[in-house]
mmCIF file of C-alpha atoms in Angstrom:
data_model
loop_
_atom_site.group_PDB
_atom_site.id
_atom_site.type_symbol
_atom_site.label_atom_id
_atom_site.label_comp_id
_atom_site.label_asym_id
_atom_site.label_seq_id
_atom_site.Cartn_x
_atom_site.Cartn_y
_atom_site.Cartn_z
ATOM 1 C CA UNK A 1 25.137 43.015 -34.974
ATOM 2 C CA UNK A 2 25.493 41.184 -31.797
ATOM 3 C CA UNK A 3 26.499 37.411 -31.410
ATOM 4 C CA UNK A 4 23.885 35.140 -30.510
ATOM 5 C CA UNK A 5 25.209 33.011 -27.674
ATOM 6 C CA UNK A 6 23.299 29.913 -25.985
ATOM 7 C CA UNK A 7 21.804 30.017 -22.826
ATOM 8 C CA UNK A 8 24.030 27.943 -20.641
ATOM 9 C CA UNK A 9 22.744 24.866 -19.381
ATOM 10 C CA UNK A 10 21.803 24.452 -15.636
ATOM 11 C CA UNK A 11 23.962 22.843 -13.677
ATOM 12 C CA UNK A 12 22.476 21.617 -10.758
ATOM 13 C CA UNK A 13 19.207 19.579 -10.270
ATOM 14 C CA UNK A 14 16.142 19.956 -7.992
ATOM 15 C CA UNK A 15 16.872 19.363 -4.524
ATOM 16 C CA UNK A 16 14.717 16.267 -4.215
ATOM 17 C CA UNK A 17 16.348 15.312 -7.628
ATOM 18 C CA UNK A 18 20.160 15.159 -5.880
ATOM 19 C CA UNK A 19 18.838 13.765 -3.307
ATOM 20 C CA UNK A 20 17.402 10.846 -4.961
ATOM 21 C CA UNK A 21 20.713 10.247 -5.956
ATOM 22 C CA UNK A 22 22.047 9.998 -2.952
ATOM 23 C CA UNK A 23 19.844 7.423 -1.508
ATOM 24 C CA UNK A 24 19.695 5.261 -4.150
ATOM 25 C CA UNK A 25 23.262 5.043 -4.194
ATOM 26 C CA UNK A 26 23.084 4.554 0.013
ATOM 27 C CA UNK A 27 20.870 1.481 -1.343
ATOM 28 C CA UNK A 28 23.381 0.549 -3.637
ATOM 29 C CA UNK A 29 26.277 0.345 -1.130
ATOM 30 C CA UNK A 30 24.632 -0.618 1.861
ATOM 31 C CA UNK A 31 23.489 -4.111 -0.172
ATOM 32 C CA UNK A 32 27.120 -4.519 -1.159
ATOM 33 C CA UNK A 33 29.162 -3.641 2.317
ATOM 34 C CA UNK A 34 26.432 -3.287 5.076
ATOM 35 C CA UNK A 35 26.801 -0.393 7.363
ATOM 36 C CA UNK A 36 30.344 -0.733 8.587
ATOM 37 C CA UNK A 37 32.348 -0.717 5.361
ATOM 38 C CA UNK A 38 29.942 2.066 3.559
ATOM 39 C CA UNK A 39 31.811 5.269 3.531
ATOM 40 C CA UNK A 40 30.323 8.789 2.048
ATOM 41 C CA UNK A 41 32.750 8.190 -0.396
ATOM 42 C CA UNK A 42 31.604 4.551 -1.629
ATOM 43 C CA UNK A 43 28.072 6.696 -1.805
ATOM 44 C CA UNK A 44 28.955 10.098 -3.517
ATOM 45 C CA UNK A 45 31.335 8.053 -6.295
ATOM 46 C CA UNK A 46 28.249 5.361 -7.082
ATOM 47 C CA UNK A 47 26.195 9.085 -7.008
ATOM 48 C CA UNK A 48 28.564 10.681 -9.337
ATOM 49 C CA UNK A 49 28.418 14.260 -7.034
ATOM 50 C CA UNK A 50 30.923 15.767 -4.933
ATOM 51 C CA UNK A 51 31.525 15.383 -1.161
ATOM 52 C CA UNK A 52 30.192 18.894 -1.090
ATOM 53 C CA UNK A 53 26.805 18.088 -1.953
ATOM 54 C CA UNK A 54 26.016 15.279 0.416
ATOM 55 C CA UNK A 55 27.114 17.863 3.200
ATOM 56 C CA UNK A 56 24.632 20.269 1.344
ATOM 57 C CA UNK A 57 21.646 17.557 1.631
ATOM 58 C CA UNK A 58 22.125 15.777 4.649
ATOM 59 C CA UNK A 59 23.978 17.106 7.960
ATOM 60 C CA UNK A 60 25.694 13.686 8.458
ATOM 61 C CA UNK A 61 26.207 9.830 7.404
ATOM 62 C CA UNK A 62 23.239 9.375 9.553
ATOM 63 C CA UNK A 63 20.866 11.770 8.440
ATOM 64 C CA UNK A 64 21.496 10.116 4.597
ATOM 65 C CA UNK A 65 20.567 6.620 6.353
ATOM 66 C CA UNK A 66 17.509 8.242 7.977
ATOM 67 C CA UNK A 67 16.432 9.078 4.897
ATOM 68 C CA UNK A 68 17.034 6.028 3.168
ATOM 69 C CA UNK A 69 15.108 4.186 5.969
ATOM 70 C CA UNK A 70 12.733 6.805 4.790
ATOM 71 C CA UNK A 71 12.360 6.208 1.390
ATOM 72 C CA UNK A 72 12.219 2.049 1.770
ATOM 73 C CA UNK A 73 9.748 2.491 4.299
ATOM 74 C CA UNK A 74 7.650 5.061 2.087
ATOM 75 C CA UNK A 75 7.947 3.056 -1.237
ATOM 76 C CA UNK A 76 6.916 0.080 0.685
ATOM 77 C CA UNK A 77 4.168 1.519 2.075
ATOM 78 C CA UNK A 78 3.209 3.179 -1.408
ATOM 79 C CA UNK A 79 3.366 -0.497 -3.184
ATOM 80 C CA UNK A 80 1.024 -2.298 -0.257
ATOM 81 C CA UNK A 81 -1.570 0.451 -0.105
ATOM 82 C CA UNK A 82 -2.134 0.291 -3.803
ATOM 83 C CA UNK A 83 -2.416 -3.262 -3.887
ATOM 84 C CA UNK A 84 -4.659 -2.562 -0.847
ATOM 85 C CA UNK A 85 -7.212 0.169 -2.986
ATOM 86 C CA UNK A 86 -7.122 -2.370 -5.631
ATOM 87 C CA UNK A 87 -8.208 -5.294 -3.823
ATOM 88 C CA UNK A 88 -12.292 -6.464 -2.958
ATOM 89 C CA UNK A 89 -13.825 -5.880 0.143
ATOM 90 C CA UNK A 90 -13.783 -9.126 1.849
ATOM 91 C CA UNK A 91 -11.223 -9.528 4.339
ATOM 92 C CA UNK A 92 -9.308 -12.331 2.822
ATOM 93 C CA UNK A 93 -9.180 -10.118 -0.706
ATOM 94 C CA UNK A 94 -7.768 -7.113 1.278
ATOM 95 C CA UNK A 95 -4.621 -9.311 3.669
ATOM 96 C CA UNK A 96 -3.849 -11.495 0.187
ATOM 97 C CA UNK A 97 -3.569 -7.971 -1.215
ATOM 98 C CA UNK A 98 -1.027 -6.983 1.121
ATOM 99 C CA UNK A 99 0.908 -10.408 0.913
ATOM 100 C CA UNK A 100 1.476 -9.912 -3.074
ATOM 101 C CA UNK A 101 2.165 -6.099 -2.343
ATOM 102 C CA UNK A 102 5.520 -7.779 0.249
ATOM 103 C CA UNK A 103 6.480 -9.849 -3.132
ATOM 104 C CA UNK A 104 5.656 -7.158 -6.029
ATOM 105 C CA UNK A 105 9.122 -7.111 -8.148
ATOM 106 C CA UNK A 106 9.290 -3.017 -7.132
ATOM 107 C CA UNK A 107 10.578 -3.910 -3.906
ATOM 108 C CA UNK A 108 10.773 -7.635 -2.920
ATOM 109 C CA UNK A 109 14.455 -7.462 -4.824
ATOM 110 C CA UNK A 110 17.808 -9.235 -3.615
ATOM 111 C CA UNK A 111 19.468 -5.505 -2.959
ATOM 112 C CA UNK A 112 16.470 -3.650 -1.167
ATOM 113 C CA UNK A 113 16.399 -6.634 1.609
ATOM 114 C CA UNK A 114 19.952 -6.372 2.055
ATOM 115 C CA UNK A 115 19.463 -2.870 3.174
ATOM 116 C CA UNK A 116 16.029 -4.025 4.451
ATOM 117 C CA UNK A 117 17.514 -6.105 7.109
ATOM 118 C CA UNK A 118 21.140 -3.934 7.564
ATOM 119 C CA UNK A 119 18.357 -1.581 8.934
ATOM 120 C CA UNK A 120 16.706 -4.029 10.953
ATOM 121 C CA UNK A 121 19.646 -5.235 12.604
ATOM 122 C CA UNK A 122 20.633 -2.086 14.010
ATOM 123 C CA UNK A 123 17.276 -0.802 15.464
ATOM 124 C CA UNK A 124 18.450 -1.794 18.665
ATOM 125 C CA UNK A 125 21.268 0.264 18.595
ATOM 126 C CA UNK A 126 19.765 3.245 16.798
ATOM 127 C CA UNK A 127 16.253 3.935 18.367
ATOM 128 C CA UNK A 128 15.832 5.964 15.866
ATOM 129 C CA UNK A 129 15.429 3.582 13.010
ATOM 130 C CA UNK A 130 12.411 1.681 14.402
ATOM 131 C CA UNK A 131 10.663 5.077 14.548
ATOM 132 C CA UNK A 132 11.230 5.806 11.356
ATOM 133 C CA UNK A 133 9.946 1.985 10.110
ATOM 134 C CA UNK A 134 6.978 1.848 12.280
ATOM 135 C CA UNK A 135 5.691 5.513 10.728
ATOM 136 C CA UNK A 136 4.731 4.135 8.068
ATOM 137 C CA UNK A 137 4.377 -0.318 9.396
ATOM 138 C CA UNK A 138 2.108 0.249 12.145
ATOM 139 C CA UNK A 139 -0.958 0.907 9.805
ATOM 140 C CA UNK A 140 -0.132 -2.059 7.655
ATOM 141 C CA UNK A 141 0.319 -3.890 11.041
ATOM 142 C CA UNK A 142 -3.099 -2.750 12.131
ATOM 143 C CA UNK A 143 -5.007 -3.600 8.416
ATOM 144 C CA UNK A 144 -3.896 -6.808 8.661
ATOM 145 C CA UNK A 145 -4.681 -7.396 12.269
ATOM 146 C CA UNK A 146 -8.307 -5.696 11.530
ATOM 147 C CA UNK A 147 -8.647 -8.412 8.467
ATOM 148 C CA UNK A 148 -7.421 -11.549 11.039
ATOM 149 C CA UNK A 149 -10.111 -10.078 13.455
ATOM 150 C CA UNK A 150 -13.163 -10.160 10.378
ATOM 151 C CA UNK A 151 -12.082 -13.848 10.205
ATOM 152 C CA UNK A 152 -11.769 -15.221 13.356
ATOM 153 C CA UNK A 153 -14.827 -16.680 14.877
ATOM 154 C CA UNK A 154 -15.845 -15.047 18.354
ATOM 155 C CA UNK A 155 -15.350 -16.707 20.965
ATOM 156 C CA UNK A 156 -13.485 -16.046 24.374
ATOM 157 C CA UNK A 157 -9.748 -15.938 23.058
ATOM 158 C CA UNK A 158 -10.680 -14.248 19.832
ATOM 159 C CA UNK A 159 -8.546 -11.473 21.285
ATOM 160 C CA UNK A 160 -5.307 -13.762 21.440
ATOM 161 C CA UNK A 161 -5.969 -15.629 18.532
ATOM 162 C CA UNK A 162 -6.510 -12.636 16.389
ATOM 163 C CA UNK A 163 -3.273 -11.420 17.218
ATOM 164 C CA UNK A 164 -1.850 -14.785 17.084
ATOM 165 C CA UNK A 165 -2.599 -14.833 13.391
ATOM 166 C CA UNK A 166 -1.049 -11.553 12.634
ATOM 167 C CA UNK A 167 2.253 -12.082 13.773
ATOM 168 C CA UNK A 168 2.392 -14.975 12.116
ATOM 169 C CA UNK A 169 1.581 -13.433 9.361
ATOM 170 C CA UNK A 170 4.100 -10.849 9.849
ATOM 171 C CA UNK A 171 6.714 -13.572 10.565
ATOM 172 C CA UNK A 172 5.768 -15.620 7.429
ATOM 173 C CA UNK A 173 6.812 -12.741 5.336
ATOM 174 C CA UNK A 174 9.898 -11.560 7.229
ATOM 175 C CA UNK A 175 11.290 -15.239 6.679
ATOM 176 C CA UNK A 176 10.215 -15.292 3.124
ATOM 177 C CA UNK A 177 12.105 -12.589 2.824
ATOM 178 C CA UNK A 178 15.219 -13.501 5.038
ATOM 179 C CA UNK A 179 15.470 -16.871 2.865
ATOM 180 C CA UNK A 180 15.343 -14.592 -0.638
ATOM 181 C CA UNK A 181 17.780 -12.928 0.619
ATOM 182 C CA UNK A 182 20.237 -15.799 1.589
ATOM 183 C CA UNK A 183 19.116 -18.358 -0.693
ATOM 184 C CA UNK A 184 18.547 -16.563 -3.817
ATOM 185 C CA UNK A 185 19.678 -19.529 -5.802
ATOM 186 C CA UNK A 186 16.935 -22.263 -4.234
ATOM 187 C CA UNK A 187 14.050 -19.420 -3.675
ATOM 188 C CA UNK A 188 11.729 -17.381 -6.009
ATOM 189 C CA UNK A 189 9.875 -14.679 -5.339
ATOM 190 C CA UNK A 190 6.486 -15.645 -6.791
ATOM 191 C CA UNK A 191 6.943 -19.362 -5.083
ATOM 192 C CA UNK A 192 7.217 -17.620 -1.603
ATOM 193 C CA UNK A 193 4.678 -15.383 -2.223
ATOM 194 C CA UNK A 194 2.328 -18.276 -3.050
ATOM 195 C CA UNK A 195 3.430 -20.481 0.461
ATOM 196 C CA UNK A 196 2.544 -17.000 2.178
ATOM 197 C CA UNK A 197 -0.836 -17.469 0.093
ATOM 198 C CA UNK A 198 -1.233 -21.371 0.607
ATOM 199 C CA UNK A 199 -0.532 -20.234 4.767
ATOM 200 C CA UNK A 200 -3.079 -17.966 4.883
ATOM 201 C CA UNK A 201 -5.726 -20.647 2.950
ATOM 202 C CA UNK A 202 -4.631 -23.196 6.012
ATOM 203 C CA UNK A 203 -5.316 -20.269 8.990
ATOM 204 C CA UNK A 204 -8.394 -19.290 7.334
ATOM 205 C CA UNK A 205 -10.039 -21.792 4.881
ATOM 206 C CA UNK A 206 -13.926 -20.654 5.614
ATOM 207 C CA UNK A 207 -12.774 -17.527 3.801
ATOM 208 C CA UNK A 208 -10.106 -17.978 1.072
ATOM 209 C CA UNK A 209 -11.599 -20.152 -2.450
ATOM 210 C CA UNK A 210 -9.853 -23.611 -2.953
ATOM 211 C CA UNK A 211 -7.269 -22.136 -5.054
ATOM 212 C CA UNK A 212 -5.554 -19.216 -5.016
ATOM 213 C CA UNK A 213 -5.262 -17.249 -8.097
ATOM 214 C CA UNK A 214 -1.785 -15.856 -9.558
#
């Protein structure tokens, strides 16, 4: 009578699985060191894997920050076009959309700007890195740019005043953002979402109600 013996377990997990793992724990040590003092080490420890299989996954340190890039940019873009689907059809509905998409609790968190602006800070150096960001930015760039043009009377600088309004727009956010991030004990994420909101009532108040809902 033969022995019955269990199947053994499987020991390693889908590729995408490991390398999950990886990045998050590239998130994790970037928002604690920055780039300089983050090590493969610091990330395959937090990861709980072997030096092995970050060589396995990624060719180099820098292919693991490419796709870490990757994945902020992706979930970010993942959160704001949801928000976007969701949202009415008027202009102001679809840009307010996108402003509570920068401040949903997924991604506007104290860690992921860290690595947010470790990122941005080195896009000079490392070409590379803006490419990677603007994949996925440009088209939220060009909604909200498309929504400031539905809004903006014509006239003969419509073209510079549209595009006027959507970098400030874009700047509003980036230094709600910024002061999250270095202020976390005098700034909220819902309040700054709501100045973003009360900002775009001022630049467009033909379009937006009196009040702004939460």
């Amino acid at each position: 009578m033969g022995v019955k013996t269990t199947p053994a377990k499987r020991r390693t997990a889908p590729r995408e699985v490991r390398r999950k793992q990886l990045i998050m724990a590239a998130i994790d040590s970037i928002s604690k060191r920055g780039f300089a003092e983050t090590t493969l080490r610091h990330v395959t420890e937090k990861a709980n894997l072997s030096h092995g299989v970050v060589n396995y996954h990624f060719d180099s340190k820098e292919a693991l920050y490419d796709a870490t890039l990757g994945f902020l940019t992706q979930e970010h873009y993942s959160v704001w076009t949801h928000y976007l689907d969701a949202a009415g059809p008027t202009p102001a509905e679809r840009i307010e959309a996108i402003i509570r998409a920068d401040f949903d609790k997924k991604i506007c968190t104290r860690k992921r700007l860290a690595v947010w602006f470790a990122f941005w800070g080195q896009a000079k150096y490392r070409p590379n890195y803006l490419k990677i960001h603007n994949r996925f930015d440009n088209e939220r760039h060009d909604e909200i740019a498309t929504c400031c043009a539905e809004m903006t009377p014509e006239g003969a600088n419509q073209s510079a005043e549209i595009a006027r309004a959507a970098r400030i727009i874009e700047s509003m956010v980036d230094g709600a953002w910024l002061c999250l991030m270095l202020y976390p004990e005098v700034t909220d994420r819902e309040v700054s979402r709501d100045d973003c909101l009360h900002t775009l009532r001022n630049m467009f108040p033909d379009h937006f109600p009196t009040k702004i809902s939460n």
